Amino acid sequence: MTSTRPVHATIPIVPSPATIKAACSSCSLQELCLPVGLSPSDIDRLDRIISSRHTTRRGSSLYRIGDPFRSLYAVRTGAFKTIDLSEDGSEKITGFYLSGEILGLDAISTDRQNFSAVALEDSEVCVLPFEHLEQLLREIPTLQHHFHKIMSRDIMRDQGLMLLLAGMKADARLSSFLIGLSQRFANLGYSAMRFRLRMTREEIGSYLGLTLETVSRLFSRFSAEGLIRIDRREIEILDFKALRAIVEVRE
Amino acid sequence: MTSTRPVHATIPIVPSPATIKAACSSCSLQELCLPVGLSPSDIDRLDRIISSRHTTRRGSSLYRIGDPFRSLYAVRTGAFKTIDLSEDGSEKITGFYLSGEILGLDAISTDRQNFSAVALEDSEVCVLPFEHLEQLLREIPTLQHHFHKIMSRDIMRDQGLMLLLAGMKADARLSSFLIGLSQRFANLGYSAMRFRLRMTREEIGSYLGLTLETVSRLFSRFSAEGLIRIDRREIEILDFKALRAIVEVRE
DNA sequence: CGCACTATTGAGTATAGTCAACCGGTGTGG
DNA sequence: CCACACCGGTTGACTATACTCAATAGTGCG
């Protein structure tokens, strides 16, 4: 998957595959990830506790439900989904994670993973041993506060999704989803108007509480109305304001 | 549940209205709230940062959207709802909070309140100045870890609600809601089988993404099927297993 | 006592789900 | 290399679930 891969490769990485040991201090996600606001020397200390990086191939799991919780994972490149699978085999998607986002925060409360994390494309994460991290949080107030903000942001994000699921019609959900993705890509330095969906219609549907057919129909409708252009998973937003308007209606 | 007190009054409080200054060390929620696992001397230190308690009358706000964030609030007695109000005036409920639960965690990320917290009955909270709390977390690892667990639990709880909203039919949502309430009351030492709803049908509907009519109809149906007995807001669960079964179907 | 709020119930309807057929691209094995 | 199978996606027809609108009744507070 490595050489031929085109659009896929997710991040403007510092191109030094040799020095995989160097972490935050050389990472382009410094301003988005854990190190936000830290002094160089504190970033060094953070670097030291990041035991390793880990590569996960598309379709395989970073961790599975029930695994003991020891570490958080910061997505470096690629994308993940977290899934909750019920006994009957059907899976529900609880979240999508892009570069700079932290996986595993829900597991702190249970000491075990509550969901499985599956890579949507070849991905790389930084492993953050939680015990060491807590130690460091006690020593670096800035880091501590930022970490609390990250957890808090997760709570906010979930509450936003709850509002979406509880109160919006299908078209508003999808529209809101696209707007959210657009913003996240923009934050990463990519185009807000044109990007590649990392997930299938079915996965989007699962996340938004819709069927894949409804998602597909809505993409077609948005496309017919000139709001977006979509070809397979390449999507271009043509009328951002109109998308927003759809959300506002039923906010 | 001492005896004469109607199901209403929420907590087996130490009955000393004089010493309102004493906090965690004399609070019956010690085992459920922030102090979990702390030594008496550490509880004392926690006590010292809890600047005050605050009473909120039924129907009035503990805080409002946009208020600057300075403190978290631990519910001591009573119950709250948090609401998101859109410009058109309609409000959506994002959560219900009972004794021992912490309000305001989402505001850490934004430095402002994202929702309003309204008391569902006369209630009392302990005010936890966040800056002091962070200081204390740095000094007491046990407290730090427990605080992270509390935030993590909030994330879990939200994810659970997301799964509910995204994947369950109306009857499963309501059933799941009742089971959840039952467990929370049981944790507080009340009957799991018989309790008083603190909220209206409309509020339940708003929380679960349903209309008040649907909630009402479902209560009637559950009642007709012998799963519950309900009179106004007093509810008795007659067939817990059947309620569980409704949830399992569409899990 | 009366008004406002909360709840119940009914009738008709709209939105999204289900079931199903079909298409195009991709990858695999003969 | 081609045929075939499979996966992801699109579209259509029908249906069920929950929403909307509306009428009515019971509670509780001033």
Coordinates of C-alpha atoms (C1' of nucleotides) in Angstrom, one line a residue:
Chain A
M1 CA 0.0 0.0 0.0
T2 CA 3.0 2.2 0.6
S3 CA 4.5 3.3 -2.7
T4 CA 1.6 3.5 -5.1
R5 CA -0.6 5.3 -2.7
P6 CA -1.8 8.7 -3.9
V7 CA -4.2 11.2 -2.2
H8 CA -4.3 8.9 0.7
A9 CA -1.2 9.8 2.7
T10 CA -2.6 12.0 5.2
I11 CA -0.1 14.4 6.6
P12 CA 2.7 16.8 5.6
I13 CA 5.1 14.8 7.7
V14 CA 8.7 15.7 8.2
P15 CA 10.2 13.3 5.7
S16 CA 12.6 11.3 7.8
P17 CA 11.5 7.7 8.0
A18 CA 14.8 6.9 9.7
T19 CA 14.3 8.8 13.0
I20 CA 11.0 7.3 14.0
K21 CA 12.1 7.8 17.6
A22 CA 11.8 11.6 17.6
A23 CA 8.3 12.5 18.5
C24 CA 6.5 15.7 19.4
S25 CA 9.5 18.0 19.0
S26 CA 9.7 17.3 15.3
C27 CA 6.0 16.6 14.7
S28 CA 4.0 18.9 12.5
L29 CA 1.0 18.4 14.7
Q30 CA 2.6 20.2 17.7
E31 CA 0.1 22.9 17.5
L32 CA -3.0 20.7 17.5
C33 CA -2.0 17.8 19.7
L34 CA -0.9 17.4 23.3
P35 CA 2.1 19.7 23.1
V36 CA 0.1 22.9 22.6
G37 CA 1.6 25.7 24.5
L38 CA 4.5 23.8 25.9
S39 CA 8.1 25.2 26.1
P40 CA 10.7 23.3 24.1
S41 CA 12.1 21.8 27.2
D42 CA 8.7 20.5 28.3
I43 CA 8.1 19.1 24.9
D44 CA 11.3 17.2 25.4
R45 CA 10.0 15.7 28.6
L46 CA 6.8 14.7 26.8
D47 CA 8.9 13.1 24.1
R48 CA 10.6 11.0 26.6
I49 CA 7.4 9.3 27.9
I50 CA 6.1 8.6 24.4
S51 CA 7.4 5.1 24.4
S52 CA 6.8 4.4 20.7
R53 CA 4.9 4.8 17.6
H54 CA 2.8 2.2 16.1
T55 CA 1.6 1.5 12.6
T56 CA -1.8 0.1 11.9
R57 CA -2.7 -1.2 8.5
R58 CA -6.0 -0.3 6.9
G59 CA -8.8 -2.5 8.2
S60 CA -6.9 -3.8 11.3
S61 CA -7.4 -2.9 14.9
L62 CA -5.3 -0.6 17.0
Y63 CA -7.1 -2.1 20.0
R64 CA -10.2 -4.1 20.7
I65 CA -13.1 -4.1 23.1
G66 CA -12.0 -5.5 26.4
D67 CA -8.3 -4.9 26.0
P68 CA -6.7 -3.6 29.2
F69 CA -6.2 0.1 29.2
R70 CA -2.7 1.3 29.6
S71 CA -2.2 4.0 27.0
L72 CA -3.8 6.7 25.1
Y73 CA -3.1 7.0 21.4
A74 CA -2.5 10.2 19.4
V75 CA -3.3 9.8 15.7
R76 CA -0.3 10.9 13.8
T77 CA -1.2 10.0 10.3
G78 CA -4.3 8.3 8.8
A79 CA -7.7 7.9 10.3
F80 CA -9.6 5.6 12.6
K81 CA -13.1 4.6 13.5
T82 CA -14.2 3.4 16.9
I83 CA -16.9 0.8 16.8
D84 CA -19.2 -0.8 19.3
L85 CA -20.2 -4.3 18.3
S86 CA -23.2 -6.0 19.7
E87 CA -23.4 -9.7 20.1
D88 CA -25.5 -10.1 16.9
G89 CA -22.4 -9.0 15.0
S90 CA -23.7 -5.6 13.8
E91 CA -21.4 -2.8 14.5
K92 CA -22.2 0.8 15.4
I93 CA -19.6 3.5 14.8
T94 CA -19.1 5.9 17.8
G95 CA -16.5 8.1 16.3
F96 CA -14.0 9.0 13.6
Y97 CA -10.5 10.2 14.5
L98 CA -8.1 12.2 12.3
S99 CA -4.6 13.4 12.8
G100 CA -3.9 15.1 16.1
E101 CA -6.9 13.6 17.8
I102 CA -6.7 11.3 20.9
L103 CA -8.0 7.8 21.1
G104 CA -8.9 5.9 24.2
L105 CA -10.1 8.6 26.6
D106 CA -13.3 6.7 27.4
A107 CA -11.2 3.7 28.7
I108 CA -9.8 5.7 31.6
S109 CA -13.0 5.2 33.5
T110 CA -13.2 1.5 33.0
D111 CA -9.6 0.4 32.8
R112 CA -10.6 -1.5 29.7
Q113 CA -11.3 -0.6 26.1
N114 CA -15.0 0.0 25.6
F115 CA -14.8 0.0 21.8
S116 CA -12.5 -1.2 19.1
A117 CA -10.4 1.2 17.1
V118 CA -10.0 0.2 13.4
A119 CA -7.8 2.0 10.9
L120 CA -9.7 3.5 7.9
E121 CA -6.4 3.7 6.1
D122 CA -2.8 2.9 6.9
S123 CA -2.2 4.9 10.0
E124 CA 0.4 5.8 12.6
V125 CA -0.2 6.6 16.2
C126 CA 1.9 7.8 19.1
V127 CA 1.6 5.7 22.2
L128 CA 1.1 7.6 25.4
P129 CA 1.5 5.4 28.5
F130 CA -1.2 6.8 30.7
E131 CA 0.5 6.4 34.1
H132 CA 3.6 8.2 32.9
L133 CA 1.4 10.9 31.3
E134 CA -0.5 11.5 34.6
Q135 CA 2.9 11.8 36.3
L136 CA 3.9 14.4 33.8
L137 CA 0.6 16.3 34.1
R138 CA 1.4 16.7 37.8
E139 CA 4.7 18.3 36.9
I140 CA 3.7 20.5 34.0
P141 CA 0.6 22.7 34.8
T142 CA 0.3 23.9 31.2
L143 CA 0.2 20.3 30.0
Q144 CA -2.2 19.4 32.7
H145 CA -4.6 22.1 31.8
H146 CA -4.4 21.4 28.1
F147 CA -5.1 17.7 28.7
H148 CA -8.2 18.6 30.7
K149 CA -9.2 20.8 27.7
I150 CA -8.7 17.9 25.4
M151 CA -11.0 15.6 27.5
S152 CA -13.5 18.4 27.9
R153 CA -13.5 19.0 24.1
D154 CA -14.3 15.3 23.7
I155 CA -17.3 15.8 26.0
M156 CA -18.4 18.8 24.0
R157 CA -18.0 17.0 20.7
D158 CA -20.1 14.1 22.0
Q159 CA -22.8 16.5 23.3
G160 CA -22.9 18.1 19.9
L161 CA -23.4 14.7 18.2
M162 CA -26.1 14.0 20.8
L163 CA -27.9 17.2 19.8
L164 CA -27.6 16.3 16.2
L165 CA -28.9 12.8 16.7
A166 CA -31.7 13.8 19.0
G167 CA -32.9 16.8 17.1
M168 CA -32.0 16.9 13.4
K169 CA -33.5 15.4 10.3
A170 CA -31.4 13.2 8.0
D171 CA -30.4 16.0 5.7
A172 CA -29.3 18.2 8.6
R173 CA -27.3 15.4 10.1
L174 CA -25.4 14.7 6.9
S175 CA -24.9 18.4 6.2
S176 CA -23.6 18.9 9.7
F177 CA -21.3 15.9 9.3
L178 CA -19.8 17.3 6.1
I179 CA -19.3 20.7 7.7
G180 CA -17.5 19.1 10.7
L181 CA -15.2 17.1 8.5
S182 CA -14.5 20.2 6.4
Q183 CA -13.4 22.1 9.5
R184 CA -11.3 19.3 10.8
F185 CA -9.5 19.0 7.5
A186 CA -9.0 22.8 7.4
N187 CA -7.5 22.7 10.8
L188 CA -5.0 20.2 9.5
G189 CA -4.0 22.5 6.7
Y190 CA -6.0 20.8 4.0
S191 CA -8.7 22.2 1.7
A192 CA -12.0 22.8 3.5
M193 CA -13.8 22.6 0.2
R194 CA -12.5 19.5 -1.3
F195 CA -11.5 16.3 0.4
R196 CA -11.7 12.6 0.4
L197 CA -14.1 10.8 2.6
R198 CA -12.3 8.1 4.5
M199 CA -15.4 6.0 5.2
T200 CA -18.1 4.2 3.4
R201 CA -21.7 5.3 3.1
E202 CA -22.6 2.6 5.5
E203 CA -20.1 3.9 8.1
I204 CA -21.4 7.4 7.8
G205 CA -24.9 6.1 8.2
S206 CA -23.9 4.1 11.3
Y207 CA -22.4 7.1 12.8
L208 CA -25.3 9.4 12.0
G209 CA -28.0 7.0 12.9
L210 CA -29.1 6.6 9.3
T211 CA -29.1 3.8 6.8
L212 CA -26.6 3.7 4.0
E213 CA -29.4 4.1 1.5
T214 CA -30.5 7.4 3.1
V215 CA -27.0 8.6 3.1
S216 CA -26.6 7.8 -0.6
R217 CA -29.9 9.4 -1.5
L218 CA -28.9 12.5 0.3
F219 CA -25.6 12.8 -1.4
S220 CA -27.5 12.5 -4.7
R221 CA -29.9 15.1 -3.6
F222 CA -27.3 17.6 -2.4
S223 CA -25.5 16.9 -5.7
A224 CA -28.6 17.6 -7.8
E225 CA -29.2 20.8 -5.9
G226 CA -25.7 22.0 -6.6
L227 CA -24.5 22.0 -3.0
I228 CA -21.8 19.5 -3.5
R229 CA -20.1 17.5 -6.2
I230 CA -19.4 13.9 -5.3
D231 CA -17.6 11.2 -7.1
R232 CA -17.2 8.0 -5.2
R233 CA -15.5 9.3 -2.1
E234 CA -14.0 12.5 -3.5
I235 CA -16.2 15.3 -2.4
E236 CA -16.3 19.0 -3.2
I237 CA -18.4 21.5 -1.4
L238 CA -19.9 24.0 -3.8
D239 CA -22.3 25.9 -1.6
F240 CA -21.1 26.0 2.0
K241 CA -23.8 28.5 3.1
A242 CA -26.6 26.3 1.8
L243 CA -25.2 23.4 3.8
R244 CA -25.2 25.6 6.9
A245 CA -28.7 26.7 6.1
I246 CA -29.9 23.1 6.1
V247 CA -28.5 22.6 9.6
E248 CA -30.0 25.9 10.9
V249 CA -33.5 25.0 9.9
R250 CA -33.7 22.2 12.4
E251 CA -31.3 23.3 15.0
Chain B
M1 CA -34.4 6.1 53.4
T2 CA -35.1 7.0 56.8
S3 CA -38.8 6.6 57.0
T4 CA -41.2 9.5 57.1
R5 CA -39.5 11.4 54.3
P6 CA -41.4 11.2 51.1
V7 CA -39.5 9.7 48.1
H8 CA -38.8 13.2 47.1
A9 CA -36.1 14.6 49.3
T10 CA -33.1 13.4 47.6
I11 CA -30.4 12.5 49.9
P12 CA -29.8 11.0 53.3
I13 CA -28.0 14.1 54.4
V14 CA -26.4 14.6 57.8
P15 CA -29.1 16.7 59.3
S16 CA -27.1 19.7 60.5
P17 CA -28.2 22.7 58.6
A18 CA -26.0 24.9 60.9
T19 CA -22.6 23.7 59.7
I20 CA -23.0 24.4 56.0
K21 CA -19.3 25.1 55.9
A22 CA -18.3 21.5 56.4
A23 CA -18.2 19.7 53.1
C24 CA -16.8 16.4 51.9
S25 CA -15.7 15.1 55.2
S26 CA -19.2 15.0 56.5
C27 CA -21.0 14.4 53.2
S28 CA -22.8 11.1 52.6
L29 CA -21.8 11.2 48.9
Q30 CA -18.1 10.7 49.8
E31 CA -18.1 7.4 48.1
L32 CA -19.7 8.6 44.9
C33 CA -18.3 12.0 44.4
L34 CA -14.8 13.5 44.1
P35 CA -13.4 12.2 47.4
V36 CA -13.5 8.5 46.4
G37 CA -10.5 6.7 47.7
L38 CA -9.0 9.7 49.5
S39 CA -7.4 9.6 53.0
P40 CA -9.1 11.7 55.7
S41 CA -6.3 14.2 55.5
D42 CA -6.6 14.5 51.7
I43 CA -10.4 15.0 52.1
D44 CA -9.6 17.8 54.4
R45 CA -7.5 19.5 51.8
L46 CA -10.3 19.0 49.3
D47 CA -12.7 20.5 51.8
R48 CA -10.6 23.6 52.0
I49 CA -10.8 24.4 48.3
I50 CA -14.5 24.0 48.2
S51 CA -15.3 27.6 48.6
S52 CA -19.0 27.3 49.2
R53 CA -22.2 25.6 48.7
H54 CA -24.9 27.1 46.6
T55 CA -28.7 26.6 46.6
T56 CA -30.7 26.7 43.4
R57 CA -34.4 26.9 43.5
R58 CA -36.5 24.7 41.3
G59 CA -36.7 26.2 37.8
S60 CA -33.8 28.7 38.2
S61 CA -30.4 28.5 36.7
L62 CA -27.2 27.5 38.3
Y63 CA -25.4 29.0 35.3
R64 CA -26.3 30.1 31.9
I65 CA -24.8 29.7 28.4
G66 CA -22.0 32.1 27.9
D67 CA -21.1 32.5 31.6
P68 CA -17.4 32.5 32.2
F69 CA -16.1 29.2 33.4
R70 CA -14.4 29.2 36.8
S71 CA -15.9 26.3 38.7
L72 CA -17.2 22.9 38.5
Y73 CA -20.3 22.0 40.5
A74 CA -20.9 18.8 42.4
V75 CA -24.6 18.1 42.9
R76 CA -25.3 17.6 46.6
T77 CA -29.0 17.4 46.7
G78 CA -31.7 17.7 44.0
A79 CA -31.4 17.4 40.3
F80 CA -30.5 19.5 37.3
K81 CA -31.0 19.5 33.6
T82 CA -28.5 21.1 31.1
I83 CA -30.1 22.7 28.1
D84 CA -29.0 24.0 24.8
L85 CA -31.2 26.7 23.5
S86 CA -31.3 27.6 19.9
E87 CA -32.1 31.1 18.8
D88 CA -35.7 30.2 17.9
G89 CA -36.3 29.6 21.6
S90 CA -36.7 25.9 21.5
E91 CA -34.6 24.1 24.0
K92 CA -32.9 20.7 23.8
I93 CA -31.9 18.9 26.9
T94 CA -28.3 17.5 26.9
G95 CA -28.3 15.8 30.3
F96 CA -29.8 15.1 33.6
Y97 CA -27.7 15.3 36.8
L98 CA -28.4 13.7 40.1
S99 CA -26.6 13.8 43.5
G100 CA -22.9 13.1 43.3
E101 CA -22.6 14.0 39.6
I102 CA -20.4 16.8 38.3
L103 CA -21.7 19.7 36.3
G104 CA -19.6 21.9 33.9
L105 CA -17.0 19.6 32.6
D106 CA -17.7 20.6 29.0
A107 CA -16.9 24.2 29.8
I108 CA -13.2 23.5 30.6
S109 CA -12.5 23.4 26.8
T110 CA -14.2 26.6 26.0
D111 CA -13.7 28.7 29.2
R112 CA -17.4 29.5 28.9
Q113 CA -20.5 27.6 29.7
N114 CA -21.9 25.9 26.6
F115 CA -25.2 25.1 28.1
S116 CA -27.5 26.3 30.9
A117 CA -28.0 24.3 34.0
V118 CA -31.5 24.5 35.5
A119 CA -32.6 22.9 38.7
L120 CA -35.4 20.4 38.4
E121 CA -36.2 20.7 42.1
D122 CA -34.7 22.8 44.9
S123 CA -31.1 21.7 44.8
E124 CA -27.8 22.3 46.4
V125 CA -24.3 22.1 44.8
C126 CA -20.7 22.3 46.1
V127 CA -18.7 24.8 44.2
L128 CA -15.3 23.6 43.0
P129 CA -13.1 26.4 41.8
F130 CA -11.3 24.8 38.9
E131 CA -8.0 26.5 39.2
H132 CA -7.6 25.4 42.8
L133 CA -8.8 22.0 41.9
E134 CA -6.2 21.6 39.2
Q135 CA -3.6 22.6 41.8
L136 CA -4.8 19.9 44.2
L137 CA -4.9 17.3 41.4
R138 CA -1.2 17.9 41.0
E139 CA -0.6 17.3 44.6
I140 CA -2.8 14.3 45.2
P141 CA -2.3 11.5 42.5
T142 CA -5.3 9.5 43.8
L143 CA -7.5 12.5 43.4
Q144 CA -6.0 13.3 40.0
H145 CA -6.7 9.8 38.7
H146 CA -10.2 9.8 40.1
F147 CA -10.9 13.1 38.4
H148 CA -9.7 11.7 35.1
K149 CA -12.0 8.8 35.7
I150 CA -14.9 11.1 36.3
M151 CA -14.3 13.0 33.0
S152 CA -13.8 9.7 31.2
R153 CA -17.1 8.4 32.7
D154 CA -18.8 11.4 31.3
I155 CA -17.4 10.6 27.8
M156 CA -18.6 7.0 28.1
R157 CA -22.0 8.1 29.2
D158 CA -22.3 10.4 26.2
Q159 CA -21.1 7.7 23.9
G160 CA -23.8 5.5 25.3
L161 CA -26.4 8.0 24.6
M162 CA -25.1 8.5 21.1
L163 CA -25.5 4.8 20.5
L164 CA -29.0 4.9 21.9
L165 CA -30.0 7.9 19.8
A166 CA -28.3 6.5 16.6
G167 CA -29.5 3.0 16.8
M168 CA -32.5 2.4 18.9
K169 CA -36.2 2.7 18.3
A170 CA -38.4 4.8 20.6
D171 CA -39.4 2.0 22.9
A172 CA -35.8 0.9 23.4
R173 CA -34.7 4.5 24.1
L174 CA -37.3 5.0 26.8
S175 CA -36.6 1.6 28.3
S176 CA -32.9 2.3 28.4
F177 CA -33.6 5.6 30.0
L178 CA -35.6 4.0 32.7
I179 CA -33.0 1.4 33.4
G180 CA -30.3 4.0 33.6
L181 CA -32.3 6.1 36.0
S182 CA -33.0 3.1 38.1
Q183 CA -29.3 2.3 38.4
R184 CA -28.4 5.8 39.3
F185 CA -31.0 5.9 42.0
A186 CA -29.9 2.5 43.3
N187 CA -26.3 3.8 43.5
L188 CA -27.6 6.6 45.7
G189 CA -29.2 4.1 48.0
Y190 CA -32.7 4.5 46.8
S191 CA -35.0 1.9 45.4
A192 CA -34.2 0.7 41.9
M193 CA -37.7 -0.3 41.4
R194 CA -39.7 2.6 42.4
F195 CA -38.8 6.3 42.1
R196 CA -40.0 9.6 41.1
L197 CA -39.2 11.1 37.7
R198 CA -37.8 14.5 38.2
M199 CA -38.7 15.7 34.7
T200 CA -41.7 16.2 32.4
R201 CA -42.6 14.0 29.4
E202 CA -41.4 16.8 27.2
E203 CA -38.0 16.9 28.9
I204 CA -37.6 13.2 28.6
G205 CA -38.6 13.4 24.9
S206 CA -36.1 16.2 24.3
Y207 CA -33.3 14.2 25.9
L208 CA -34.2 11.0 24.0
G209 CA -34.9 12.7 20.6
L210 CA -38.6 11.9 20.8
T211 CA -41.8 14.0 21.1
L212 CA -43.6 14.2 24.4
E213 CA -46.6 12.4 22.8
T214 CA -44.4 9.5 21.9
V215 CA -43.1 9.3 25.4
S216 CA -46.5 9.4 26.8
R217 CA -47.8 6.7 24.5
L218 CA -44.9 4.5 25.4
F219 CA -45.5 4.9 29.1
S220 CA -49.1 3.9 28.5
R221 CA -48.0 0.9 26.4
F222 CA -45.4 -0.2 29.0
S223 CA -48.1 0.2 31.6
A224 CA -50.7 -1.8 29.6
E225 CA -48.1 -4.6 29.0
G226 CA -47.5 -4.8 32.7
L227 CA -43.9 -3.7 32.6
I228 CA -44.3 -0.6 34.7
R229 CA -46.9 1.1 36.8
I230 CA -46.9 4.9 36.4
D231 CA -48.9 7.5 38.0
R232 CA -48.0 11.0 37.0
R233 CA -44.3 11.0 37.8
E234 CA -44.2 8.2 40.3
I235 CA -43.0 5.1 38.5
E236 CA -42.7 1.5 39.6
I237 CA -40.8 -1.0 37.5
L238 CA -42.7 -4.3 37.5
D239 CA -40.7 -6.3 35.0
F240 CA -37.1 -5.3 34.8
K241 CA -36.2 -8.2 32.5
A242 CA -38.8 -7.3 30.0
L243 CA -37.5 -3.7 29.9
R244 CA -34.0 -5.0 29.3
A245 CA -35.3 -7.3 26.6
I246 CA -36.7 -4.3 24.7
V247 CA -33.3 -2.7 24.7
E248 CA -31.5 -5.9 23.6
V249 CA -33.6 -6.3 20.5
R250 CA -32.2 -3.3 18.9
E251 CA -28.8 -3.0 20.4
Chain C
dC1 C1' -62.0 29.1 41.6
dG2 C1' -59.8 29.5 37.5
dC3 C1' -55.9 29.5 34.7
dA4 C1' -51.7 27.4 33.2
dC5 C1' -49.2 23.5 32.8
dT6 C1' -48.7 18.5 32.1
dA7 C1' -50.4 14.5 30.3
dT8 C1' -53.2 11.4 27.5
dT9 C1' -55.3 9.9 23.3
dG10 C1' -56.8 10.0 18.5
dA11 C1' -56.4 10.8 13.3
dG12 C1' -53.7 11.7 9.5
dT13 C1' -49.1 12.2 7.5
dA14 C1' -44.2 12.5 6.4
dT15 C1' -39.7 10.8 6.9
dA16 C1' -36.6 7.4 6.9
dG17 C1' -36.3 2.3 6.9
dT18 C1' -36.7 -2.2 4.5
dC19 C1' -36.3 -5.1 0.6
dA20 C1' -34.7 -5.6 -3.8
dA21 C1' -32.7 -4.9 -8.3
dC22 C1' -28.9 -3.1 -10.7
dC23 C1' -24.3 -0.9 -11.8
dG24 C1' -19.4 -0.2 -11.9
dG25 C1' -14.9 -0.8 -10.3
dT26 C1' -11.4 -3.9 -8.2
dG27 C1' -9.1 -7.8 -7.2
dT28 C1' -8.6 -12.9 -7.7
dG29 C1' -8.0 -17.2 -9.7
dG30 C1' -8.5 -20.2 -13.6
Chain D
dC1 C1' -5.6 -12.1 -19.7
dC2 C1' -10.2 -12.6 -19.1
dA3 C1' -14.2 -14.1 -16.3
dC4 C1' -16.2 -13.8 -12.3
dA5 C1' -17.3 -12.6 -7.7
dC6 C1' -17.5 -9.2 -4.4
dC7 C1' -17.9 -4.8 -2.4
dG8 C1' -19.6 -0.2 -2.4
dG9 C1' -22.9 2.6 -4.2
dT10 C1' -27.3 4.1 -6.5
dT11 C1' -32.1 4.0 -7.2
dG12 C1' -37.0 2.4 -6.9
dA13 C1' -41.3 0.7 -4.5
dC14 C1' -43.5 -0.1 -0.5
dT15 C1' -44.0 0.3 4.6
dA16 C1' -43.6 1.4 9.4
dT17 C1' -42.4 4.3 12.9
dA18 C1' -42.8 8.4 15.0
dC19 C1' -44.3 13.3 14.1
dT20 C1' -47.8 16.9 13.7
dC21 C1' -52.1 18.7 14.8
dA22 C1' -55.8 18.7 17.7
dA23 C1' -59.1 17.8 21.3
dT24 C1' -59.7 16.7 26.2
dA25 C1' -58.7 15.9 30.9
dG26 C1' -56.4 16.0 35.3
dT27 C1' -53.2 18.8 38.8
dG28 C1' -51.5 22.3 41.2
dC29 C1' -50.6 26.9 42.1
dG30 C1' -51.9 31.7 42.8

